[in-house]
């Protein structure tokens, strides 16, 4: 854990500063010049840290695409249980479940980054800054959520009207045959239930966390560790605080904010990152193997497995952050980081796109072997990402303003910055 000055100044943007990135990844840091004039807890080498954040956004959202592939046909056994002991394709089942559990760290790390970035303002006039940020998040989070879910709902209604696509429509988060008025409201607005494009649960919870940021600010200033204890306790006990879909978002958002305001930033070096990744992979493999070791249907077992799965996530957050730091230190890191402005668009479009791609590619499978099932898995994710990227480029070329809105305020033509 790197200790930073309480009020370091803004770091000047780096231009190809590979040496600074390598120092960043190895755990070294430098105090920015002009201390005392910048936001509290601001990281040294801010532009280099920004590159790491953009890399994290891209890779973690691609990880979510893998995660939302779901069950492997033809058995369709949920990978959330772990490896399927009864599957004739146990290798494919194991790999699918392992990748899914590995990327369970994506939402916590993205939430932590969001909390870190949200509170990058001075302490002299916090309330105007909070109001500005809350208004900005209406445009960059909630408005795109409403528009995207409206598009998906209209498309789903059109497919449903044709009487075709039953395999696709039943995977969506609304039963059109039995939906009442509130179900349609939630399908678009996500007020009390998940929206039709269920991946937007994260955007909705993040927006709600932002709306509650004045309360978080008071806790961060007056009782920071009590706030962490309350939110952490809710997260550990799997209590979603009534208004959230999952407590991961407010808890890790709060941790990111607390780290920023206290002046701390985890900066694992090469050795620490290797140890964290090794530990996290071992925990993931153990969790995936649970159906081979215990009766997962026995009373009480599901709760303990869920608890163990949650307990892995902080390790995954540190491991994945360390990996992103190592990538940011590489000479080719800019190739990844410059696609940070595509991350929100990919998150918005990857489902139900991957469900449709998965069904189409399934008909091209020459045989049902572990190797071909894993090829189908990888191809489904790759095609989904490429189609989404192609759509992003086409929309941006036709209407840059429309793309920027649909991508949460991020212009695909502009250099990415956190």
Tab-separated table of C-alpha atoms in Angstrom:
chain	number	residue	atom	x	y	z
A	1	UNK	CA	0.000	0.000	0.000
A	2	UNK	CA	1.488	3.300	-1.065
A	3	UNK	CA	1.118	6.247	1.314
A	4	UNK	CA	0.598	9.532	-0.479
A	5	UNK	CA	0.601	13.120	0.779
A	6	UNK	CA	-2.769	14.278	2.034
A	7	UNK	CA	-2.956	17.172	-0.432
A	8	UNK	CA	-0.538	16.541	-3.282
A	9	UNK	CA	-0.944	18.721	-6.338
A	10	UNK	CA	-2.083	17.762	-9.806
A	11	UNK	CA	0.467	15.752	-11.719
A	12	UNK	CA	1.266	16.968	-15.205
A	13	UNK	CA	0.013	14.634	-17.954
A	14	UNK	CA	2.744	12.338	-19.190
A	15	UNK	CA	3.457	11.857	-22.867
A	16	UNK	CA	4.738	8.368	-23.418
A	17	UNK	CA	6.248	8.273	-19.955
A	18	UNK	CA	7.070	4.585	-19.925
A	19	UNK	CA	9.653	4.947	-17.181
A	20	UNK	CA	7.088	6.483	-14.851
A	21	UNK	CA	4.679	3.674	-15.616
A	22	UNK	CA	7.301	1.110	-14.803
A	23	UNK	CA	7.971	2.853	-11.475
A	24	UNK	CA	4.222	2.943	-10.863
A	25	UNK	CA	3.887	-0.784	-11.475
A	26	UNK	CA	6.896	-1.687	-9.356
A	27	UNK	CA	5.518	0.120	-6.334
A	28	UNK	CA	7.625	3.285	-6.556
A	29	UNK	CA	6.071	6.744	-6.689
A	30	UNK	CA	6.972	10.379	-6.722
A	31	UNK	CA	5.326	13.295	-4.966
A	32	UNK	CA	3.715	15.654	-7.443
A	33	UNK	CA	4.937	19.220	-7.494
A	34	UNK	CA	2.852	21.996	-6.088
A	35	UNK	CA	1.564	20.084	-3.088
A	36	UNK	CA	-1.331	21.648	-1.315
A	37	UNK	CA	-3.118	22.944	-4.421
A	38	UNK	CA	-4.816	19.794	-5.721
A	39	UNK	CA	-7.623	17.517	-4.627
A	40	UNK	CA	-7.177	15.356	-1.535
A	41	UNK	CA	-5.486	12.048	-2.040
A	42	UNK	CA	-4.716	12.754	-5.708
A	43	UNK	CA	-2.361	10.145	-7.100
A	44	UNK	CA	1.099	11.088	-8.302
A	45	UNK	CA	1.678	10.665	-12.035
A	46	UNK	CA	-2.023	11.179	-12.618
A	47	UNK	CA	-1.904	10.626	-16.371
A	48	UNK	CA	-0.093	7.320	-15.866
A	49	UNK	CA	-2.665	6.238	-13.325
A	50	UNK	CA	-5.334	7.296	-15.817
A	51	UNK	CA	-3.864	4.890	-18.352
A	52	UNK	CA	-4.062	2.070	-15.814
A	53	UNK	CA	-7.711	2.888	-15.139
A	54	UNK	CA	-8.557	2.855	-18.850
A	55	UNK	CA	-6.859	-0.526	-19.217
A	56	UNK	CA	-8.846	-1.829	-16.266
A	57	UNK	CA	-12.113	-0.616	-17.788
A	58	UNK	CA	-11.506	-2.323	-21.120
A	59	UNK	CA	-10.275	-5.638	-19.742
A	60	UNK	CA	-12.865	-5.898	-16.975
A	61	UNK	CA	-15.779	-5.231	-19.321
A	62	UNK	CA	-14.448	-7.867	-21.722
A	63	UNK	CA	-14.334	-10.116	-18.662
A	64	UNK	CA	-18.021	-9.372	-18.088
A	65	UNK	CA	-18.731	-10.514	-21.651
A	66	UNK	CA	-17.125	-13.855	-20.785
A	67	UNK	CA	-19.097	-13.953	-17.553
A	68	UNK	CA	-22.415	-13.340	-19.332
A	69	UNK	CA	-21.867	-16.136	-21.828
A	70	UNK	CA	-23.682	-18.231	-19.255
A	71	UNK	CA	-24.188	-21.973	-19.424
A	72	UNK	CA	-22.565	-24.065	-22.098
A	73	UNK	CA	-25.022	-25.910	-24.364
A	74	UNK	CA	-26.345	-28.519	-24.652
A	75	UNK	CA	-26.619	-29.200	-20.907
A	76	UNK	CA	-27.216	-25.550	-19.914
A	77	UNK	CA	-26.085	-26.216	-16.324
A	78	UNK	CA	-25.367	-22.934	-14.586
A	79	UNK	CA	-21.620	-22.213	-14.226
A	80	UNK	CA	-22.449	-20.280	-11.031
A	81	UNK	CA	-22.565	-23.632	-9.210
A	82	UNK	CA	-19.074	-24.642	-10.259
A	83	UNK	CA	-18.010	-27.536	-12.444
A	84	UNK	CA	-20.842	-29.858	-13.436
A	85	UNK	CA	-19.860	-33.339	-12.160
A	86	UNK	CA	-22.496	-34.998	-14.353
A	87	UNK	CA	-21.461	-33.274	-17.550
A	88	UNK	CA	-19.858	-35.366	-20.284
A	89	UNK	CA	-17.866	-32.217	-21.065
A	90	UNK	CA	-16.393	-31.566	-17.660
A	91	UNK	CA	-13.325	-29.737	-18.977
A	92	UNK	CA	-15.436	-27.155	-20.798
A	93	UNK	CA	-17.699	-26.821	-17.770
A	94	UNK	CA	-14.686	-26.292	-15.503
A	95	UNK	CA	-13.106	-23.633	-17.706
A	96	UNK	CA	-16.379	-21.748	-18.170
A	97	UNK	CA	-17.032	-21.677	-14.445
A	98	UNK	CA	-13.433	-20.733	-13.592
A	99	UNK	CA	-13.455	-17.735	-15.943
A	100	UNK	CA	-16.820	-16.671	-14.531
A	101	UNK	CA	-15.616	-16.778	-10.918
A	102	UNK	CA	-12.375	-15.017	-11.853
A	103	UNK	CA	-14.254	-12.067	-13.300
A	104	UNK	CA	-16.513	-11.793	-10.277
A	105	UNK	CA	-13.881	-9.246	-9.258
A	106	UNK	CA	-14.846	-6.972	-12.183
A	107	UNK	CA	-17.794	-5.159	-10.570
A	108	UNK	CA	-15.990	-4.590	-7.228
A	109	UNK	CA	-12.903	-3.180	-8.974
A	110	UNK	CA	-14.956	-0.991	-11.327
A	111	UNK	CA	-16.913	0.267	-8.317
A	112	UNK	CA	-13.701	1.013	-6.419
A	113	UNK	CA	-12.334	2.963	-9.369
A	114	UNK	CA	-15.619	4.879	-9.635
A	115	UNK	CA	-15.435	5.875	-5.961
A	116	UNK	CA	-11.823	6.946	-6.330
A	117	UNK	CA	-12.627	9.133	-9.348
A	118	UNK	CA	-15.885	10.569	-8.007
A	119	UNK	CA	-14.289	12.229	-4.986
A	120	UNK	CA	-11.456	13.990	-6.807
A	121	UNK	CA	-12.330	17.476	-5.638
A	122	UNK	CA	-11.086	19.861	-2.963
A	123	UNK	CA	-12.522	19.879	0.528
A	124	UNK	CA	-13.129	23.623	0.743
A	125	UNK	CA	-16.479	23.607	-1.156
A	126	UNK	CA	-17.648	19.984	-1.322
A	127	UNK	CA	-21.392	20.509	-1.751
A	128	UNK	CA	-21.290	22.375	-5.084
A	129	UNK	CA	-18.824	19.767	-6.341
A	130	UNK	CA	-21.126	16.947	-5.279
A	131	UNK	CA	-24.110	18.589	-6.978
A	132	UNK	CA	-22.166	19.015	-10.223
A	133	UNK	CA	-21.078	15.396	-10.172
A	134	UNK	CA	-24.557	14.136	-9.430
A	135	UNK	CA	-25.997	16.132	-12.340
A	136	UNK	CA	-23.241	14.862	-14.612
A	137	UNK	CA	-24.012	11.258	-13.685
A	138	UNK	CA	-27.647	11.723	-14.717
A	139	UNK	CA	-26.348	12.346	-18.250
A	140	UNK	CA	-23.567	9.776	-18.230
A	141	UNK	CA	-25.235	6.917	-16.324
A	142	UNK	CA	-28.995	7.045	-15.919
A	143	UNK	CA	-30.022	8.665	-19.223
A	144	UNK	CA	-28.091	6.086	-21.310
A	145	UNK	CA	-29.560	3.331	-19.113
A	146	UNK	CA	-33.093	4.465	-19.973
A	147	UNK	CA	-32.391	4.825	-23.698
A	148	UNK	CA	-30.579	1.512	-24.060
A	149	UNK	CA	-33.258	-0.409	-22.194
A	150	UNK	CA	-35.973	1.255	-24.269
A	151	UNK	CA	-34.172	0.121	-27.423
A	152	UNK	CA	-33.807	-3.429	-26.122
A	153	UNK	CA	-37.417	-3.613	-24.979
A	154	UNK	CA	-38.742	-2.408	-28.345
A	155	UNK	CA	-36.518	-4.888	-30.157
A	156	UNK	CA	-37.678	-7.669	-27.864
A	157	UNK	CA	-41.334	-6.777	-28.449
A	158	UNK	CA	-40.744	-6.826	-32.211
A	159	UNK	CA	-39.133	-10.268	-32.047
A	160	UNK	CA	-41.884	-11.528	-29.757
A	161	UNK	CA	-44.571	-10.277	-32.169
A	162	UNK	CA	-43.142	-12.430	-34.941
A	163	UNK	CA	-43.538	-15.553	-32.839
A	164	UNK	CA	-39.860	-16.344	-33.427
A	165	UNK	CA	-36.779	-16.108	-31.246
A	166	UNK	CA	-38.225	-17.886	-28.219
A	167	UNK	CA	-34.757	-19.181	-27.280
A	168	UNK	CA	-33.524	-15.611	-27.110
A	169	UNK	CA	-36.508	-13.847	-25.554
A	170	UNK	CA	-36.767	-16.233	-22.625
A	171	UNK	CA	-33.210	-15.289	-21.626
A	172	UNK	CA	-34.193	-11.647	-21.163
A	173	UNK	CA	-35.247	-10.136	-17.882
A	174	UNK	CA	-38.957	-9.819	-18.670
A	175	UNK	CA	-41.693	-12.323	-19.421
A	176	UNK	CA	-43.645	-10.576	-22.157
A	177	UNK	CA	-46.477	-13.046	-21.905
A	178	UNK	CA	-47.210	-12.237	-18.244
A	179	UNK	CA	-45.642	-8.823	-17.633
A	180	UNK	CA	-47.721	-6.198	-15.828
A	181	UNK	CA	-47.313	-2.419	-16.043
A	182	UNK	CA	-44.675	-2.306	-13.297
A	183	UNK	CA	-42.632	-4.947	-15.091
A	184	UNK	CA	-42.470	-2.699	-18.143
A	185	UNK	CA	-41.551	0.296	-15.994
A	186	UNK	CA	-38.710	-1.635	-14.387
A	187	UNK	CA	-37.631	-3.016	-17.755
A	188	UNK	CA	-36.740	0.532	-18.771
A	189	UNK	CA	-36.199	2.499	-15.555
A	190	UNK	CA	-34.886	-0.220	-13.197
A	191	UNK	CA	-36.678	1.298	-10.214
A	192	UNK	CA	-37.373	-1.757	-8.071
A	193	UNK	CA	-36.286	-4.644	-10.284
A	194	UNK	CA	-33.631	-5.401	-12.862
A	195	UNK	CA	-33.985	-3.792	-16.303
A	196	UNK	CA	-34.583	-5.784	-19.471
A	197	UNK	CA	-30.855	-5.612	-20.292
A	198	UNK	CA	-29.818	-7.010	-16.939
A	199	UNK	CA	-26.185	-5.854	-17.150
A	200	UNK	CA	-27.490	-2.354	-16.451
A	201	UNK	CA	-28.164	-3.366	-12.843
A	202	UNK	CA	-24.583	-2.223	-12.206
A	203	UNK	CA	-25.143	1.180	-13.844
A	204	UNK	CA	-28.371	1.620	-11.878
A	205	UNK	CA	-26.712	0.746	-8.553
A	206	UNK	CA	-23.770	2.989	-9.370
A	207	UNK	CA	-26.127	5.878	-10.139
A	208	UNK	CA	-28.043	5.274	-6.909
A	209	UNK	CA	-24.751	5.279	-5.014
A	210	UNK	CA	-23.941	8.640	-6.591
A	211	UNK	CA	-27.327	10.002	-5.498
A	212	UNK	CA	-26.419	8.979	-1.957
A	213	UNK	CA	-22.947	10.494	-2.197
A	214	UNK	CA	-23.759	13.389	0.204
A	215	UNK	CA	-24.403	10.797	2.913
A	216	UNK	CA	-21.244	8.949	1.945
A	217	UNK	CA	-19.307	12.221	2.113
A	218	UNK	CA	-20.542	12.926	5.621
A	219	UNK	CA	-19.544	9.433	6.685
A	220	UNK	CA	-16.156	9.745	4.994
A	221	UNK	CA	-15.443	12.992	6.844
A	222	UNK	CA	-16.999	12.264	10.247
A	223	UNK	CA	-16.944	8.478	10.724
A	224	UNK	CA	-15.022	6.871	7.851
A	225	UNK	CA	-14.348	3.505	9.457
A	226	UNK	CA	-17.858	3.194	10.854
A	227	UNK	CA	-19.237	3.728	7.342
A	228	UNK	CA	-16.873	1.081	5.989
A	229	UNK	CA	-17.936	-1.291	8.771
A	230	UNK	CA	-21.664	-0.798	8.073
A	231	UNK	CA	-21.380	-1.165	4.314
A	232	UNK	CA	-18.876	-3.995	4.635
A	233	UNK	CA	-21.097	-5.828	7.105
A	234	UNK	CA	-24.048	-5.538	4.720
A	235	UNK	CA	-21.892	-6.845	1.888
A	236	UNK	CA	-20.535	-9.769	3.910
A	237	UNK	CA	-24.032	-10.762	5.036
A	238	UNK	CA	-25.381	-10.392	1.496
A	239	UNK	CA	-27.858	-7.723	2.603
A	240	UNK	CA	-28.476	-5.314	-0.235
A	241	UNK	CA	-29.535	-2.365	1.943
A	242	UNK	CA	-33.137	-2.533	0.653
A	243	UNK	CA	-32.614	-0.176	-2.295
A	244	UNK	CA	-29.649	-1.784	-4.072
A	245	UNK	CA	-29.564	-4.864	-6.254
A	246	UNK	CA	-26.172	-5.811	-4.819
A	247	UNK	CA	-24.204	-4.305	-1.971
A	248	UNK	CA	-20.930	-4.743	-3.887
A	249	UNK	CA	-21.364	-1.403	-5.624
A	250	UNK	CA	-21.852	0.959	-2.644
A	251	UNK	CA	-19.329	-0.909	-0.488
A	252	UNK	CA	-16.458	-0.923	-2.971
A	253	UNK	CA	-17.358	2.581	-4.176
A	254	UNK	CA	-16.996	3.694	-0.566
A	255	UNK	CA	-13.648	1.902	-0.259
A	256	UNK	CA	-12.385	3.701	-3.372
A	257	UNK	CA	-13.540	7.034	-1.956
A	258	UNK	CA	-12.009	6.254	1.441
A	259	UNK	CA	-8.688	5.348	-0.160
A	260	UNK	CA	-8.640	8.619	-2.060
A	261	UNK	CA	-9.566	10.838	0.867
A	262	UNK	CA	-7.165	9.069	3.241
A	263	UNK	CA	-4.347	9.325	0.713
A	264	UNK	CA	-3.739	5.625	0.108
A	265	UNK	CA	-3.419	3.758	-3.170
A	266	UNK	CA	-2.653	0.032	-3.513
A	267	UNK	CA	0.398	-0.270	-5.764
A	268	UNK	CA	1.487	-3.930	-5.733
A	269	UNK	CA	4.780	-4.499	-7.491
A	270	UNK	CA	5.720	-7.443	-9.666
A	271	UNK	CA	6.283	-9.884	-6.809
A	272	UNK	CA	3.175	-8.903	-4.879
A	273	UNK	CA	1.048	-9.055	-8.024
A	274	UNK	CA	2.324	-12.540	-8.831
A	275	UNK	CA	1.510	-13.683	-5.290
A	276	UNK	CA	-1.976	-12.116	-5.405
A	277	UNK	CA	-2.783	-13.631	-8.791
A	278	UNK	CA	-1.540	-17.038	-7.659
A	279	UNK	CA	-3.653	-16.870	-4.505
A	280	UNK	CA	-6.723	-15.647	-6.382
A	281	UNK	CA	-6.467	-18.315	-9.081
A	282	UNK	CA	-6.072	-20.977	-6.379
A	283	UNK	CA	-9.216	-19.712	-4.615
A	284	UNK	CA	-11.107	-19.619	-7.914
A	285	UNK	CA	-10.111	-23.189	-8.767
A	286	UNK	CA	-11.101	-24.347	-5.296
A	287	UNK	CA	-14.489	-22.687	-5.613
A	288	UNK	CA	-15.050	-24.157	-9.077
A	289	UNK	CA	-14.234	-27.614	-7.696
A	290	UNK	CA	-16.774	-27.305	-4.865
A	291	UNK	CA	-19.376	-29.622	-6.515
A	292	UNK	CA	-16.694	-32.319	-6.621
A	293	UNK	CA	-15.852	-31.877	-2.936
A	294	UNK	CA	-19.150	-31.203	-1.151
A	295	UNK	CA	-22.868	-31.667	-1.652
A	296	UNK	CA	-23.756	-28.208	-2.939
A	297	UNK	CA	-27.481	-28.963	-2.490
A	298	UNK	CA	-27.171	-29.803	1.210
A	299	UNK	CA	-28.929	-27.395	3.617
A	300	UNK	CA	-26.745	-24.431	4.451
A	301	UNK	CA	-24.068	-25.249	1.879
A	302	UNK	CA	-25.284	-22.676	-0.630
A	303	UNK	CA	-24.951	-19.874	1.936
A	304	UNK	CA	-21.403	-20.842	2.835
A	305	UNK	CA	-20.417	-21.131	-0.814
A	306	UNK	CA	-21.881	-17.687	-1.529
A	307	UNK	CA	-20.007	-16.298	1.461
A	308	UNK	CA	-16.743	-17.873	0.274
A	309	UNK	CA	-17.322	-16.492	-3.218
A	310	UNK	CA	-17.786	-12.981	-1.834
A	311	UNK	CA	-14.729	-13.337	0.387
A	312	UNK	CA	-12.596	-14.032	-2.696
A	313	UNK	CA	-13.450	-10.736	-4.335
A	314	UNK	CA	-11.144	-8.375	-2.389
A	315	UNK	CA	-8.236	-10.638	-3.326
A	316	UNK	CA	-9.424	-10.522	-6.936
A	317	UNK	CA	-9.668	-6.732	-6.843
A	318	UNK	CA	-6.046	-6.388	-5.732
A	319	UNK	CA	-4.853	-9.089	-8.125
A	320	UNK	CA	-6.587	-7.573	-11.151
A	321	UNK	CA	-5.454	-4.067	-10.217
A	322	UNK	CA	-1.886	-5.318	-9.964
A	323	UNK	CA	-2.177	-6.955	-13.388
A	324	UNK	CA	-3.470	-3.680	-14.868
A	325	UNK	CA	-0.510	-1.838	-13.340
A	326	UNK	CA	1.868	-4.329	-14.925
A	327	UNK	CA	0.164	-3.963	-18.312
A	328	UNK	CA	0.284	-0.169	-18.002
A	329	UNK	CA	4.063	-0.390	-17.606
A	330	UNK	CA	4.417	-2.241	-20.920
A	331	UNK	CA	5.376	-0.374	-24.089
A	332	UNK	CA	2.224	-1.581	-25.867
A	333	UNK	CA	-0.170	-0.533	-23.109
A	334	UNK	CA	-1.399	2.493	-25.054
A	335	UNK	CA	-2.983	0.151	-27.609
A	336	UNK	CA	-5.286	-1.184	-24.896
A	337	UNK	CA	-5.815	2.065	-23.015
A	338	UNK	CA	-6.966	4.047	-26.038
A	339	UNK	CA	-10.065	1.846	-26.248
A	340	UNK	CA	-11.239	2.932	-22.803
A	341	UNK	CA	-13.903	5.095	-24.452
A	342	UNK	CA	-15.398	1.911	-25.912
A	343	UNK	CA	-15.828	0.155	-22.560
A	344	UNK	CA	-19.232	1.635	-21.628
A	345	UNK	CA	-20.621	0.985	-25.125
A	346	UNK	CA	-19.458	-2.638	-24.969
A	347	UNK	CA	-21.009	-3.019	-21.543
A	348	UNK	CA	-24.283	-1.607	-22.883
A	349	UNK	CA	-24.468	-3.745	-26.013
A	350	UNK	CA	-22.912	-7.076	-25.109
A	351	UNK	CA	-26.178	-8.509	-23.823
A	352	UNK	CA	-28.401	-9.751	-25.440
A	353	UNK	CA	-25.902	-9.651	-28.310
A	354	UNK	CA	-23.817	-12.475	-26.901
A	355	UNK	CA	-26.943	-14.577	-26.328
A	356	UNK	CA	-27.885	-14.194	-30.006
A	357	UNK	CA	-24.325	-14.843	-31.215
A	358	UNK	CA	-24.116	-17.893	-28.985
A	359	UNK	CA	-27.264	-19.388	-30.517
A	360	UNK	CA	-26.192	-18.651	-34.095
A	361	UNK	CA	-22.696	-20.102	-33.680
A	362	UNK	CA	-24.086	-23.179	-31.958
A	363	UNK	CA	-25.564	-24.328	-35.265
A	364	UNK	CA	-22.080	-24.193	-36.816
A	365	UNK	CA	-20.507	-26.502	-34.252
A	366	UNK	CA	-19.193	-29.624	-36.026
A	367	UNK	CA	-19.280	-31.822	-32.911
A	368	UNK	CA	-19.934	-31.619	-29.183
A	369	UNK	CA	-16.487	-32.169	-27.715
A	370	UNK	CA	-14.714	-30.219	-24.988
A	371	UNK	CA	-12.409	-28.633	-27.541
A	372	UNK	CA	-15.242	-27.480	-29.803
A	373	UNK	CA	-17.336	-26.276	-26.863
A	374	UNK	CA	-14.449	-24.125	-25.657
A	375	UNK	CA	-13.920	-22.882	-29.213
A	376	UNK	CA	-17.598	-21.923	-29.312
A	377	UNK	CA	-17.177	-20.152	-25.977
A	378	UNK	CA	-14.185	-18.113	-27.139
A	379	UNK	CA	-15.677	-17.391	-30.571
A	380	UNK	CA	-18.965	-16.185	-29.078
A	381	UNK	CA	-17.137	-13.640	-26.921
A	382	UNK	CA	-14.809	-12.552	-29.743
A	383	UNK	CA	-17.638	-12.082	-32.253
A	384	UNK	CA	-19.701	-10.174	-29.676
A	385	UNK	CA	-16.843	-7.771	-28.944
A	386	UNK	CA	-16.086	-7.271	-32.654
A	387	UNK	CA	-19.727	-6.657	-33.572
A	388	UNK	CA	-20.092	-4.190	-30.733
A	389	UNK	CA	-16.904	-2.404	-31.785
A	390	UNK	CA	-18.095	-2.247	-35.377
A	391	UNK	CA	-21.415	-0.790	-34.257
A	392	UNK	CA	-19.575	1.765	-32.112
A	393	UNK	CA	-17.404	2.893	-35.025
A	394	UNK	CA	-20.392	3.107	-37.371
A	395	UNK	CA	-22.491	5.171	-34.955
A	396	UNK	CA	-19.553	7.435	-34.116
A	397	UNK	CA	-18.897	8.029	-37.821
A	398	UNK	CA	-22.552	8.828	-38.546
A	399	UNK	CA	-23.253	10.873	-35.419
A	400	UNK	CA	-20.428	11.529	-32.953
A	401	UNK	CA	-22.822	13.187	-30.530
A	402	UNK	CA	-25.149	10.191	-30.493
A	403	UNK	CA	-22.280	7.815	-29.863
A	404	UNK	CA	-20.953	9.978	-27.052
A	405	UNK	CA	-24.371	9.930	-25.380
A	406	UNK	CA	-24.821	6.161	-25.802
A	407	UNK	CA	-21.301	5.589	-24.465
A	408	UNK	CA	-21.935	7.457	-21.242
A	409	UNK	CA	-20.392	10.731	-22.381
A	410	UNK	CA	-17.209	9.205	-23.795
A	411	UNK	CA	-16.154	10.194	-27.319
A	412	UNK	CA	-14.570	7.244	-29.139
A	413	UNK	CA	-12.501	9.659	-31.263
A	414	UNK	CA	-10.901	11.402	-28.289
A	415	UNK	CA	-7.988	10.063	-26.213
A	416	UNK	CA	-9.258	8.136	-23.233
A	417	UNK	CA	-8.705	9.631	-19.814
A	418	UNK	CA	-10.040	8.622	-16.425
